[in-house]
Amino acid sequence: QVQLLESGGGLVQPGGSMRLACAGSETIFNLHTMGWYRQTPGKQRELVATLVTHTATPTYADSAKGRFTISRDTDKNTVFLQMNSLKPEDTATYYCYGKPFGSGAAAIWGHGTQVTVSS
């Protein structure tokens, strides 16, 4: 099973930028979709952005549109999330997500990386 490892979280000021990376343990083409969800304490995990690995077709949450960009580097088996114009409400633990092929396949999750937007 593919394993996912996030990197790139940390502290950033409001209005700043940050890039998250999610590296797969094998080619990302073994997954149908990869992307990012986020979660804050007491709330459900919510979609941020996903990308169909073979076509690079993205999907964004309304909160991410115009500020975040998801992309892939197939040579590095990595999916990136470039986050610009960050707001305090973007503070959350960000989880890398992978959906294998097959309707019954369970989602794969990374361990999460904390993003804190604060002055």
mmCIF file of C-alpha atoms in Angstrom:
data_model
loop_
_atom_site.group_PDB
_atom_site.id
_atom_site.type_symbol
_atom_site.label_atom_id
_atom_site.label_comp_id
_atom_site.label_asym_id
_atom_site.label_seq_id
_atom_site.Cartn_x
_atom_site.Cartn_y
_atom_site.Cartn_z
ATOM 1 C CA GLN A 1 0.000 0.000 0.000
ATOM 2 C CA VAL A 2 1.216 3.479 -0.848
ATOM 3 C CA GLN A 3 2.421 5.503 2.113
ATOM 4 C CA LEU A 4 2.161 9.288 2.195
ATOM 5 C CA LEU A 5 4.518 11.656 4.002
ATOM 6 C CA GLU A 6 3.753 15.327 4.447
ATOM 7 C CA SER A 7 6.251 18.126 4.918
ATOM 8 C CA GLY A 8 6.310 21.896 4.918
ATOM 9 C CA GLY A 9 4.075 22.977 7.771
ATOM 10 C CA GLY A 10 4.910 25.578 10.374
ATOM 11 C CA LEU A 11 4.150 29.119 11.474
ATOM 12 C CA VAL A 12 3.406 31.885 8.979
ATOM 13 C CA GLN A 13 2.062 35.401 9.329
ATOM 14 C CA PRO A 14 -1.321 36.400 7.896
ATOM 15 C CA GLY A 15 -0.962 37.235 4.232
ATOM 16 C CA GLY A 16 2.061 35.001 3.897
ATOM 17 C CA SER A 17 2.661 31.912 1.813
ATOM 18 C CA MET A 18 3.563 28.319 2.500
ATOM 19 C CA ARG A 19 4.040 25.217 0.398
ATOM 20 C CA LEU A 20 3.146 21.753 1.604
ATOM 21 C CA ALA A 21 4.498 18.612 0.002
ATOM 22 C CA CYS A 22 3.149 15.071 0.066
ATOM 23 C CA ALA A 23 5.565 12.404 -1.079
ATOM 24 C CA GLY A 24 4.329 8.971 -2.030
ATOM 25 C CA SER A 25 6.330 5.819 -1.309
ATOM 26 C CA GLU A 26 5.768 4.761 -4.921
ATOM 27 C CA THR A 27 4.543 6.295 -8.121
ATOM 28 C CA ILE A 28 1.547 8.561 -7.588
ATOM 29 C CA PHE A 29 -0.058 6.981 -10.651
ATOM 30 C CA ASN A 30 -0.903 4.025 -8.413
ATOM 31 C CA LEU A 31 -3.488 6.306 -6.833
ATOM 32 C CA HIS A 32 -6.506 7.714 -8.631
ATOM 33 C CA THR A 33 -6.567 10.953 -6.654
ATOM 34 C CA MET A 34 -4.279 12.742 -4.221
ATOM 35 C CA GLY A 35 -4.787 15.895 -2.288
ATOM 36 C CA TRP A 36 -5.167 17.690 0.975
ATOM 37 C CA TYR A 37 -7.711 17.853 3.753
ATOM 38 C CA ARG A 38 -7.494 19.849 6.959
ATOM 39 C CA GLN A 39 -8.882 19.564 10.446
ATOM 40 C CA THR A 40 -9.153 21.741 13.526
ATOM 41 C CA PRO A 41 -10.008 20.491 17.020
ATOM 42 C CA GLY A 42 -13.662 19.598 17.403
ATOM 43 C CA LYS A 43 -14.414 19.822 13.710
ATOM 44 C CA GLN A 44 -14.654 17.312 10.899
ATOM 45 C CA ARG A 45 -11.855 16.914 8.420
ATOM 46 C CA GLU A 46 -12.619 19.033 5.369
ATOM 47 C CA LEU A 47 -11.497 19.040 1.781
ATOM 48 C CA VAL A 48 -8.933 21.627 0.742
ATOM 49 C CA ALA A 49 -7.881 20.493 -2.722
ATOM 50 C CA THR A 50 -7.493 17.277 -4.690
ATOM 51 C CA LEU A 51 -5.965 16.330 -7.990
ATOM 52 C CA VAL A 52 -6.597 13.407 -10.328
ATOM 53 C CA THR A 53 -3.117 11.999 -10.702
ATOM 54 C CA HIS A 54 -3.285 10.939 -14.350
ATOM 55 C CA THR A 55 -4.878 14.117 -15.695
ATOM 56 C CA ALA A 56 -3.792 16.684 -13.075
ATOM 57 C CA THR A 57 -7.414 17.854 -12.926
ATOM 58 C CA PRO A 58 -7.831 19.815 -9.679
ATOM 59 C CA THR A 59 -10.746 20.324 -7.328
ATOM 60 C CA TYR A 60 -10.758 23.098 -4.737
ATOM 61 C CA ALA A 61 -12.864 23.926 -1.726
ATOM 62 C CA ASP A 62 -14.460 27.349 -1.975
ATOM 63 C CA SER A 63 -12.173 28.531 0.824
ATOM 64 C CA ALA A 64 -9.123 27.600 -1.242
ATOM 65 C CA LYS A 65 -10.128 28.932 -4.652
ATOM 66 C CA GLY A 66 -7.965 31.788 -5.839
ATOM 67 C CA ARG A 67 -5.452 31.374 -3.005
ATOM 68 C CA PHE A 68 -4.258 27.764 -3.089
ATOM 69 C CA THR A 69 -2.812 25.762 -5.967
ATOM 70 C CA ILE A 70 -2.378 22.009 -6.053
ATOM 71 C CA SER A 71 0.188 20.510 -8.392
ATOM 72 C CA ARG A 72 2.197 17.341 -8.935
ATOM 73 C CA ASP A 73 5.767 16.347 -9.712
ATOM 74 C CA THR A 74 5.575 12.867 -11.142
ATOM 75 C CA ASP A 75 9.354 12.395 -11.148
ATOM 76 C CA LYS A 76 9.397 12.960 -7.376
ATOM 77 C CA ASN A 77 6.097 11.132 -6.692
ATOM 78 C CA THR A 78 5.000 14.283 -4.903
ATOM 79 C CA VAL A 79 1.919 16.478 -4.777
ATOM 80 C CA PHE A 80 2.253 20.070 -3.625
ATOM 81 C CA LEU A 81 -0.130 22.569 -2.107
ATOM 82 C CA GLN A 82 0.952 26.172 -2.602
ATOM 83 C CA MET A 83 -0.939 28.374 -0.171
ATOM 84 C CA ASN A 84 -0.923 32.144 -0.638
ATOM 85 C CA SER A 85 -2.681 34.982 1.154
ATOM 86 C CA LEU A 86 -2.986 32.826 4.241
ATOM 87 C CA LYS A 87 -5.546 33.737 6.883
ATOM 88 C CA PRO A 88 -5.764 32.819 10.579
ATOM 89 C CA GLU A 89 -8.745 30.622 9.713
ATOM 90 C CA ASP A 90 -6.436 28.481 7.569
ATOM 91 C CA THR A 91 -4.789 27.308 10.780
ATOM 92 C CA ALA A 92 -5.263 23.546 10.968
ATOM 93 C CA THR A 93 -3.582 20.192 10.707
ATOM 94 C CA TYR A 94 -3.250 19.415 7.021
ATOM 95 C CA TYR A 95 -3.465 15.790 5.934
ATOM 96 C CA CYS A 96 -2.315 14.334 2.688
ATOM 97 C CA TYR A 97 -4.957 12.107 1.109
ATOM 98 C CA GLY A 98 -4.782 9.361 -1.453
ATOM 99 C CA LYS A 99 -7.634 7.479 -3.088
ATOM 100 C CA PRO A 100 -6.706 4.178 -4.645
ATOM 101 C CA PHE A 101 -8.420 2.831 -7.759
ATOM 102 C CA GLY A 102 -11.569 0.811 -7.139
ATOM 103 C CA SER A 103 -14.860 1.949 -5.640
ATOM 104 C CA GLY A 104 -14.352 -0.050 -2.456
ATOM 105 C CA ALA A 105 -10.785 0.969 -1.757
ATOM 106 C CA ALA A 106 -10.160 2.768 1.510
ATOM 107 C CA ALA A 107 -8.562 6.184 1.518
ATOM 108 C CA ILE A 108 -4.935 6.528 2.519
ATOM 109 C CA TRP A 109 -3.875 9.300 4.881
ATOM 110 C CA GLY A 110 -0.621 10.860 5.931
ATOM 111 C CA HIS A 111 0.111 11.666 9.564
ATOM 112 C CA GLY A 112 -0.596 15.357 9.137
ATOM 113 C CA THR A 113 1.380 18.578 9.338
ATOM 114 C CA GLN A 114 0.443 21.604 11.401
ATOM 115 C CA VAL A 115 -0.049 24.960 9.718
ATOM 116 C CA THR A 116 -0.445 27.953 12.012
ATOM 117 C CA VAL A 117 -1.278 31.381 10.620
ATOM 118 C CA SER A 118 -0.668 33.982 13.273
ATOM 119 C CA SER A 119 1.087 37.262 13.852
#
